[in-house]
Coordinates of C-alpha atoms in Angstrom, one line a residue:
X315 CA 6.5 21.0 23.6
X316 CA 7.2 17.4 24.3
X317 CA 10.9 17.9 24.7
X318 CA 10.4 20.9 26.9
X319 CA 8.0 19.1 29.2
X320 CA 10.3 16.1 29.3
X321 CA 13.2 18.2 30.5
X322 CA 11.1 19.9 33.2
X323 CA 9.9 16.5 34.5
X324 CA 13.6 15.3 34.6
X325 CA 14.7 18.4 36.5
X326 CA 11.9 17.9 39.1
X327 CA 12.9 14.3 39.5
X328 CA 16.5 15.3 40.0
X329 CA 15.5 17.8 42.7
X330 CA 13.4 15.1 44.5
X331 CA 16.4 12.7 44.6
X332 CA 18.6 15.5 46.0
X333 CA 16.0 16.2 48.8
X334 CA 16.0 12.5 49.6
X335 CA 19.8 12.6 49.9
X336 CA 19.6 15.6 52.2
X337 CA 17.1 13.8 54.5
X338 CA 19.4 10.8 54.7
X339 CA 22.3 13.2 55.7
X340 CA 20.2 14.8 58.4
X341 CA 19.2 11.4 59.9
X342 CA 22.9 10.6 60.1
X343 CA 23.5 13.8 62.0
X344 CA 20.8 13.1 64.5
X345 CA 22.1 9.6 65.1
X346 CA 25.6 11.0 65.7
X347 CA 24.2 13.7 68.0
X348 CA 22.4 11.1 70.1
X349 CA 25.5 9.0 70.4
X350 CA 27.6 12.0 71.4
X351 CA 25.0 12.9 74.1
X352 CA 25.0 9.4 75.6
X353 CA 28.8 9.4 75.6
X354 CA 28.9 12.8 77.3
X355 CA 26.4 11.6 80.0
X356 CA 28.6 8.6 80.6
X357 CA 31.6 10.8 81.0
X358 CA 29.7 13.0 83.5
X359 CA 28.7 9.9 85.6
X360 CA 32.3 8.7 85.6
X361 CA 33.5 12.1 86.7
X362 CA 31.1 12.1 89.6
X363 CA 32.3 8.7 90.8
X364 CA 35.9 9.8 90.6
X365 CA 35.1 13.0 92.5
X366 CA 33.5 11.0 95.4
X367 CA 36.5 8.7 95.6
X368 CA 38.9 11.6 95.7
X369 CA 36.8 13.2 98.5
X370 CA 36.8 10.1 100.6
X371 CA 40.5 9.4 100.1
X372 CA 42.1 12.8 100.1
X373 CA 40.0 14.3 102.8
X374 CA 38.9 17.8 103.4
X375 CA 42.1 19.2 101.9
X376 CA 41.1 18.3 98.4
X377 CA 37.4 19.2 98.8
X378 CA 37.9 22.6 97.2
X379 CA 39.6 21.0 94.2
X380 CA 36.8 18.5 93.9
X381 CA 34.2 21.1 94.0
X382 CA 36.0 23.1 91.3
X383 CA 36.3 20.0 89.1
X384 CA 32.6 19.2 89.8
X385 CA 31.7 22.7 88.7
X386 CA 33.9 22.4 85.7
X387 CA 32.3 19.1 84.8
X388 CA 28.8 20.5 85.4
X389 CA 29.7 23.4 83.1
X390 CA 31.0 21.1 80.5
X391 CA 27.9 19.1 80.8
X392 CA 25.7 22.2 80.3
X393 CA 27.8 23.1 77.3
X394 CA 27.5 19.6 75.8
X395 CA 23.7 19.6 76.4
X396 CA 23.4 23.0 74.9
X397 CA 25.4 22.0 71.8
X398 CA 23.4 18.8 71.6
X399 CA 20.1 20.6 71.9
X400 CA 21.2 23.2 69.4
X401 CA 22.3 20.5 67.0
X402 CA 19.1 18.5 67.5
X403 CA 17.0 21.6 67.0
X404 CA 18.9 22.5 63.9
X405 CA 18.6 19.0 62.7
X406 CA 14.9 18.9 63.4
X407 CA 14.4 22.2 61.6
X408 CA 16.4 20.9 58.7
X409 CA 14.3 17.7 58.6
X410 CA 11.1 19.7 58.7
X411 CA 12.4 22.0 56.0
X412 CA 13.5 19.1 53.9
X413 CA 10.2 17.4 54.4
X414 CA 8.3 20.5 53.3
X415 CA 10.7 20.9 50.4
X416 CA 10.1 17.3 49.5
X417 CA 6.4 17.8 49.6
X418 CA 6.7 20.9 47.5
X419 CA 9.0 19.2 45.0
X420 CA 6.7 16.2 44.9
X421 CA 3.7 18.6 44.3
X422 CA 5.7 20.4 41.6
X423 CA 6.8 17.1 40.1
X424 CA 3.2 15.8 40.1
X425 CA 1.9 19.2 38.8
X426 CA 4.6 19.1 36.0
X427 CA 3.7 15.5 35.2
X428 CA 0.0 16.4 35.1
X429 CA 0.8 19.4 33.0
X430 CA 2.9 17.3 30.7
X431 CA 0.1 14.7 30.4
X432 CA -2.5 17.4 29.9
X433 CA -0.4 19.1 27.1
X434 CA 0.2 15.7 25.5
X435 CA -3.5 14.9 25.6
X436 CA -4.3 18.3 24.3
X437 CA -1.8 17.9 21.5
X438 CA -3.3 14.5 20.7
X439 CA -6.8 15.9 20.7
X440 CA -5.7 18.8 18.5
X441 CA -4.0 16.4 16.1
X442 CA -7.2 14.3 16.0
X443 CA -9.3 17.4 15.4
X444 CA -7.0 18.4 12.6
X445 CA -7.1 14.9 11.2
X446 CA -10.9 14.8 11.5
X447 CA -11.2 18.3 9.9
X448 CA -8.9 17.3 7.0
X449 CA -10.7 14.0 6.4
X450 CA -14.1 15.7 6.3
X451 CA -13.0 18.2 3.6
X452 CA -13.7 16.0 0.6
X453 CA -17.1 15.0 2.1
X454 CA -18.0 18.7 2.6
X455 CA -17.0 19.4 -0.9
X456 CA -19.4 16.8 -2.2
X457 CA -22.4 17.7 -0.1
X458 CA -24.9 20.6 0.0
X459 CA -26.4 22.4 2.9
X460 CA -29.9 21.6 4.1
X461 CA -31.5 24.6 2.6
X462 CA -30.2 23.6 -0.9
X463 CA -27.3 26.1 -1.1
X464 CA -24.0 24.6 -2.2
X465 CA -21.3 24.6 0.5
X466 CA -18.2 26.6 -0.6
X467 CA -15.3 24.5 -1.6
X468 CA -11.7 25.2 -0.6
X469 CA -10.0 26.3 -3.9
X470 CA -7.2 24.2 -5.1
X471 CA -3.8 25.7 -5.9
X472 CA -2.8 25.8 -9.6
X473 CA -0.6 22.9 -10.4
X474 CA 1.4 24.7 -13.2
X475 CA 4.1 25.9 -13.0
X476 CA 5.1 23.0 -10.8
X477 CA 5.9 23.5 -7.1
X478 CA 6.3 19.8 -6.3
X479 CA 6.4 16.4 -7.9
X480 CA 3.1 15.3 -9.4
X481 CA 1.6 12.1 -10.7
X482 CA -0.7 12.5 -13.7
X483 CA -3.1 9.7 -14.5
X484 CA -4.7 9.5 -18.0
X485 CA -6.5 6.6 -19.8
X486 CA -4.2 5.5 -22.6
X487 CA -0.5 4.8 -23.0
X488 CA -0.3 6.9 -26.2
X489 CA -1.8 9.9 -24.5
X490 CA 0.6 9.4 -21.5
X491 CA 3.6 9.5 -23.8
X492 CA 2.5 12.7 -25.6
X493 CA 1.6 14.6 -22.4
X494 CA 4.9 13.5 -20.7
X495 CA 6.8 15.3 -23.4
X496 CA 4.8 18.5 -22.8
X497 CA 5.1 18.6 -19.0
X498 CA 8.7 17.5 -18.3
X499 CA 10.3 15.7 -15.3
X500 CA 8.3 17.3 -12.5
X501 CA 5.3 15.3 -13.7
X502 CA 5.1 11.5 -14.0
X503 CA 2.3 10.6 -16.5
X504 CA 0.9 7.1 -16.1
X505 CA -2.0 5.3 -17.9
X506 CA -4.9 3.6 -16.2
X507 CA -6.0 1.8 -19.4
X508 CA -9.7 2.6 -18.8
X509 CA -11.8 1.5 -15.8
X510 CA -9.9 0.0 -12.9
X511 CA -12.9 -1.8 -11.5
X512 CA -16.4 -2.8 -12.5
X513 CA -19.5 -4.5 -11.1
X514 CA -19.0 -8.0 -10.2
X515 CA -20.2 -10.4 -12.8
X516 CA -22.7 -12.3 -10.7
X517 CA -26.2 -11.9 -9.3
X518 CA -27.0 -9.3 -6.7
X519 CA -24.1 -7.0 -7.6
X520 CA -26.7 -4.2 -7.5
X521 CA -29.0 -4.2 -4.5
X522 CA -32.1 -2.1 -4.9
X523 CA -33.3 -3.0 -1.4
X524 CA -30.0 -1.7 0.1
X525 CA -30.2 1.8 -1.4
X526 CA -28.8 0.5 -4.7
X527 CA -25.5 -0.4 -3.2
X528 CA -23.0 -2.0 -5.6
X529 CA -20.4 -4.8 -5.3
X530 CA -17.3 -4.0 -7.3
X531 CA -14.5 -6.2 -8.5
X532 CA -11.0 -5.3 -9.8
X533 CA -9.6 -7.1 -12.8
X534 CA -6.1 -8.6 -12.5
X535 CA -4.6 -6.2 -15.0
X536 CA -6.0 -3.2 -13.1
X537 CA -4.0 -4.2 -10.0
X538 CA -0.8 -3.8 -11.9
X539 CA -1.7 -0.3 -13.1
X540 CA -2.8 0.7 -9.6
X541 CA 0.5 -0.6 -8.2
X542 CA 2.4 1.6 -10.6
X543 CA 0.4 4.6 -9.5
X544 CA 0.9 3.7 -5.8
X545 CA 4.7 3.4 -6.2
X546 CA 4.9 6.8 -8.1
X547 CA 2.9 8.5 -5.3
X548 CA 5.6 7.6 -2.7
X549 CA 7.8 10.4 -4.1
X550 CA 5.1 12.8 -5.1
X551 CA 2.8 15.4 -3.4
X552 CA 0.0 15.7 -6.0
X553 CA -2.2 13.2 -7.7
X554 CA -3.7 14.7 -10.9
X555 CA -6.6 12.7 -12.4
X556 CA -6.8 13.7 -16.1
X557 CA -9.1 11.1 -17.6
X558 CA -11.5 12.0 -20.4
X559 CA -13.8 15.0 -19.8
X560 CA -17.1 13.1 -19.9
X561 CA -19.2 11.0 -17.5
X562 CA -17.1 7.9 -17.9
X563 CA -13.9 9.8 -17.5
X564 CA -15.2 11.3 -14.3
X565 CA -16.1 7.8 -13.1
X566 CA -12.6 6.5 -13.8
X567 CA -11.1 9.3 -11.8
X568 CA -13.5 8.6 -8.9
X569 CA -12.7 4.8 -9.0
X570 CA -8.9 5.5 -8.9
X571 CA -9.3 7.8 -5.9
X572 CA -11.5 5.3 -4.1
X573 CA -9.1 2.4 -4.6
X574 CA -6.1 4.4 -3.5
X575 CA -7.8 5.6 -0.4
X576 CA -8.8 2.0 0.5
X577 CA -5.2 1.0 0.2
X578 CA -4.1 3.9 2.5
X579 CA -2.0 5.6 -0.2
X580 CA -3.6 9.0 -0.2
X581 CA -2.4 10.6 3.1
X582 CA -3.0 14.1 4.2
X583 CA 0.2 15.2 2.5
X584 CA -1.1 14.2 -1.0
X585 CA -3.4 16.6 -2.9
X586 CA -5.9 15.0 -5.2
X587 CA -7.1 17.2 -8.1
X588 CA -9.2 16.7 -11.3
X589 CA -8.2 18.4 -14.5
X590 CA -10.0 18.2 -17.9
X591 CA -8.9 19.2 -21.4
X592 CA -10.7 18.8 -24.7
X593 CA -7.6 18.6 -26.9
X594 CA -4.1 17.1 -26.5
X595 CA -1.9 20.1 -27.1
X596 CA 0.7 21.8 -24.9
X597 CA -1.3 25.0 -24.3
X598 CA -4.6 23.1 -23.5
X599 CA -2.9 20.8 -21.0
X600 CA -1.0 23.6 -19.2
X601 CA -4.2 25.7 -19.0
X602 CA -6.0 22.7 -17.5
X603 CA -3.3 22.3 -14.8
X604 CA -3.7 26.0 -13.9
X605 CA -7.4 25.5 -13.1
X606 CA -7.8 22.2 -11.1
X607 CA -11.1 21.2 -9.5
X608 CA -12.6 18.5 -7.4
X609 CA -14.3 15.4 -8.8
X610 CA -17.8 16.2 -10.0
X611 CA -20.0 13.9 -8.0
X612 CA -23.0 14.7 -10.2
X613 CA -21.3 13.1 -13.1
X614 CA -20.2 10.2 -10.9
X615 CA -23.8 9.6 -9.7
X616 CA -25.0 9.8 -13.3
X617 CA -22.5 7.0 -14.1
X618 CA -23.6 4.9 -11.2
X619 CA -27.3 5.3 -12.3
X620 CA -26.4 4.3 -15.9
X621 CA -24.3 1.3 -14.7
X622 CA -27.0 0.0 -12.3
X623 CA -29.6 0.3 -15.1
X624 CA -27.4 -1.7 -17.5
X625 CA -26.9 -4.4 -14.9
X626 CA -30.5 -4.6 -13.7
X627 CA -32.0 -4.7 -17.2
X628 CA -29.3 -6.9 -18.7
X629 CA -29.3 -9.5 -15.9
X630 CA -33.1 -9.4 -15.7
X631 CA -34.2 -9.7 -19.3
X632 CA -31.3 -11.4 -21.2
X633 CA -31.8 -14.8 -19.5
X634 CA -35.5 -14.7 -20.3
X635 CA -34.8 -13.9 -24.0
X636 CA -32.3 -16.7 -24.2
X637 CA -34.9 -19.2 -22.9
X638 CA -37.8 -17.9 -25.0
X639 CA -36.0 -17.0 -28.2
X640 CA -32.9 -19.2 -28.8
X641 CA -30.2 -17.4 -30.6
X642 CA -31.5 -14.0 -29.5
X643 CA -29.0 -11.3 -28.6
X644 CA -28.8 -9.9 -25.0
X645 CA -30.9 -7.1 -23.8
X646 CA -29.6 -3.7 -22.7
X647 CA -30.5 -0.3 -21.6
X648 CA -29.7 1.3 -25.1
X649 CA -30.1 -1.5 -27.6
X650 CA -33.5 -2.6 -26.2
X651 CA -34.8 1.0 -26.5
X652 CA -33.4 1.3 -30.0
X653 CA -35.0 -2.0 -31.0
X654 CA -38.3 -0.7 -29.7
X655 CA -38.0 2.4 -31.9
X656 CA -37.3 0.2 -34.9
X657 CA -40.3 -2.0 -34.2
X658 CA -42.6 1.0 -33.7
X659 CA -41.4 2.4 -37.0
X660 CA -42.0 -0.9 -38.8
X661 CA -45.5 -1.1 -37.4
X662 CA -46.3 2.3 -38.7
X663 CA -45.0 1.3 -42.2
X664 CA -47.2 -1.8 -42.2
X665 CA -50.2 0.3 -41.3
X666 CA -49.5 3.0 -43.9
X667 CA -52.1 3.4 -46.7
X668 CA -50.6 4.7 -50.0
X669 CA -52.1 7.8 -51.6
X670 CA -51.4 9.0 -55.1
X671 CA -50.4 12.6 -55.6
X672 CA -48.8 14.8 -58.3
X673 CA -46.8 17.9 -58.6
X674 CA -46.6 20.4 -61.5
X675 CA -43.3 22.2 -62.3
X676 CA -42.7 24.6 -65.1
X677 CA -39.7 26.3 -66.6
X678 CA -40.1 30.0 -67.6
X679 CA -37.8 31.2 -70.3
X680 CA -36.9 34.9 -70.4
X681 CA -36.8 36.2 -74.0
X682 CA -33.7 38.1 -75.0
X683 CA -32.4 39.6 -78.3
X684 CA -29.2 37.7 -77.7
X685 CA -30.0 34.0 -77.5
X686 CA -26.9 33.4 -75.4
X687 CA -28.4 35.5 -72.7
X688 CA -31.6 33.5 -72.5
X689 CA -32.3 32.2 -69.0
X690 CA -34.7 29.6 -67.7
X691 CA -36.4 29.9 -64.3
X692 CA -37.8 26.7 -62.7
X693 CA -41.1 27.2 -60.9
X694 CA -43.2 24.8 -58.9
X695 CA -47.0 25.5 -58.8
X696 CA -48.0 26.3 -55.2
X697 CA -51.2 28.2 -55.7
X698 CA -54.0 27.4 -58.2
X699 CA -57.2 29.6 -58.6
X700 CA -56.3 31.5 -55.5
X701 CA -56.0 28.4 -53.4
X702 CA -52.8 27.0 -51.8
X703 CA -51.9 23.6 -52.9
X704 CA -50.7 21.0 -50.4
X705 CA -49.0 17.6 -51.0
X706 CA -52.3 15.8 -51.8
X707 CA -54.1 18.5 -53.7
X708 CA -53.5 16.9 -57.1
X709 CA -54.5 13.3 -56.5
X710 CA -54.5 12.0 -60.2
X711 CA -52.6 12.3 -63.4
X712 CA -55.6 13.7 -65.2
X713 CA -55.7 16.7 -63.0
X714 CA -52.0 17.3 -63.3
X715 CA -52.3 17.2 -67.1
X716 CA -55.2 19.6 -67.1
X717 CA -53.2 22.1 -65.1
X718 CA -50.3 21.7 -67.5
X719 CA -52.5 22.5 -70.5
X720 CA -53.9 25.6 -68.7
X721 CA -50.3 26.8 -68.0
X722 CA -49.3 26.4 -71.7
X723 CA -52.3 28.4 -72.9
X724 CA -51.7 31.2 -70.4
X725 CA -49.5 34.3 -70.5
X726 CA -47.3 35.2 -67.6
X727 CA -45.5 38.4 -66.8
X728 CA -43.0 39.5 -64.1
X729 CA -44.6 41.8 -61.6
X730 CA -41.5 42.5 -59.5
X731 CA -38.0 41.5 -58.6
X732 CA -36.8 41.2 -55.1
X733 CA -33.1 41.0 -54.4
X734 CA -31.7 40.0 -51.0
X735 CA -28.3 39.0 -49.5
X736 CA -28.1 35.6 -47.9
X737 CA -25.6 34.9 -45.1
X738 CA -24.6 31.3 -45.1
X739 CA -22.8 29.9 -42.1
X740 CA -19.9 27.5 -42.4
X741 CA -20.8 23.9 -41.5
X742 CA -20.8 23.1 -37.8
X743 CA -18.0 21.0 -36.3
X744 CA -18.6 17.3 -36.1
X745 CA -20.2 15.6 -33.1
X746 CA -20.1 11.9 -32.6
X747 CA -23.3 11.1 -34.5
X748 CA -22.7 13.5 -37.5
X749 CA -19.1 12.2 -37.9
X750 CA -20.4 8.6 -38.1
X751 CA -23.1 9.5 -40.5
X752 CA -20.9 11.4 -43.0
X753 CA -18.2 8.6 -42.7
X754 CA -20.9 6.0 -43.5
X755 CA -22.5 8.0 -46.3
X756 CA -19.4 9.3 -48.0
X757 CA -16.7 6.8 -47.2
X758 CA -18.8 3.7 -46.3
X759 CA -17.0 3.3 -43.0
X760 CA -18.6 1.4 -40.1
X761 CA -19.2 3.2 -36.9
X762 CA -16.5 1.2 -35.1
X763 CA -13.9 1.9 -37.7
X764 CA -14.8 5.6 -37.7
X765 CA -14.3 5.9 -34.0
X766 CA -11.0 4.0 -34.1
X767 CA -9.6 6.5 -36.6
X768 CA -11.0 9.4 -34.6
X769 CA -9.4 8.1 -31.4
X770 CA -6.0 7.9 -33.1
X771 CA -6.4 11.5 -34.4
X772 CA -7.3 12.7 -30.9
X773 CA -4.5 11.0 -29.0
X774 CA -2.0 12.2 -31.6
X775 CA 0.0 11.0 -34.5
X776 CA 3.7 11.4 -35.5
X777 CA 4.0 14.1 -38.2
X778 CA 6.9 14.2 -40.6
X779 CA 8.8 17.1 -39.0
X780 CA 7.1 17.5 -35.6
X781 CA 6.5 15.6 -32.5
X782 CA 3.3 13.6 -31.8
X783 CA 0.4 16.0 -31.9
X784 CA -3.3 15.6 -31.4
X785 CA -5.2 16.8 -34.5
X786 CA -8.9 16.8 -33.3
X787 CA -10.8 17.5 -30.1
X788 CA -12.4 14.9 -27.9
X789 CA -14.5 12.6 -30.0
X790 CA -17.3 11.4 -27.7
X791 CA -19.5 14.4 -27.5
X792 CA -23.0 15.5 -28.4
X793 CA -22.3 19.2 -28.2
X794 CA -20.0 21.8 -29.7
X795 CA -18.3 23.1 -26.5

């Protein structure tokens, strides 16, 4: 539209210049006509003078010739005046016509310029509207309507098979190398090495009076990693955030997106998507790329709440503990609560009053003709004299021995046999806590050493005849899905 409007304006300007040239030509014609008229009038006056002289000198004989010449001059004069008047009228008409054409062309030129400006303004307004609409999409995707219903999000296009160059961001370099082998050259996999920013290590980094706003700082090493991502995005159309599938991983993806937006890297031609996978295998990663989603702001808000609590409790209580109890460890959201549980349990132990109790267990032998087939059935006394025994029903050794004598002097018989099938499920997969417990009880590993080994198994190891492969699913979990 801009080129077309520009050509129209140029054409109108050319026509205006042509009209001005025509007006200049008409003015020249009028001047020449006026000069011709004055010259003709002078010629007529000279002709009259010559005629009078001839009449006086030649006498009456030449009066007829003089009259004829005078008539001829008068006729020529009429012709000259007629031609002059016709030329002047034509020139005046041309001038009027040219002036009207000039006004018309000027109106058209003005109208065309106004139309061009109006179209340009409309195009700018339309572009601004499109920009505003595009910039409001992520906010709409993260908000809910007033009545509580979730606003429908625009679905993202599957990112596998690849249609354009993509940058994939994961947390560790080992994971990046493994995933790069699975995806190929259309994907550039880069590590973020964990969080790219954190709360500033000073007071008032969390401001409860200002809607719990936070002051962030970026470590020096994180700037290097962000620069690598920024350079890679210059030749890519998609940014895929593939950090860990938990609350902290969601927060890392959110921090990366926020930092790149502040630096003006994420334009409207870059699609930002979040993908999650629970195991590092080729099938799991490609399936995750086929179902991208937006960043889950509920998980991000949970992270922000956790981080603000850590800061407020740690910065509020730790200095007090250091002053009151020298050598004391710092306080924290988790360790302080765990310490409170330990203290409560210790208080219960100190207040416990010991009670003596006994249990009676017997072994019943089944008589058989073949001694090799004799069996022994262990049995714990749960009922005595038609009364159910609880843990403290036999409070002394004397009572236990009396029950034992009564059993030896009694005769027992089998009243019935009940057979049933028992279905035993296989053991459940490990979660973080059960893995650490079994590793500590069976292998005497510390929790940190156990998690280090599990992290290596998750990110992948080099097998003898295969490529680097992840052997277990994501390790930081409290569920089985």
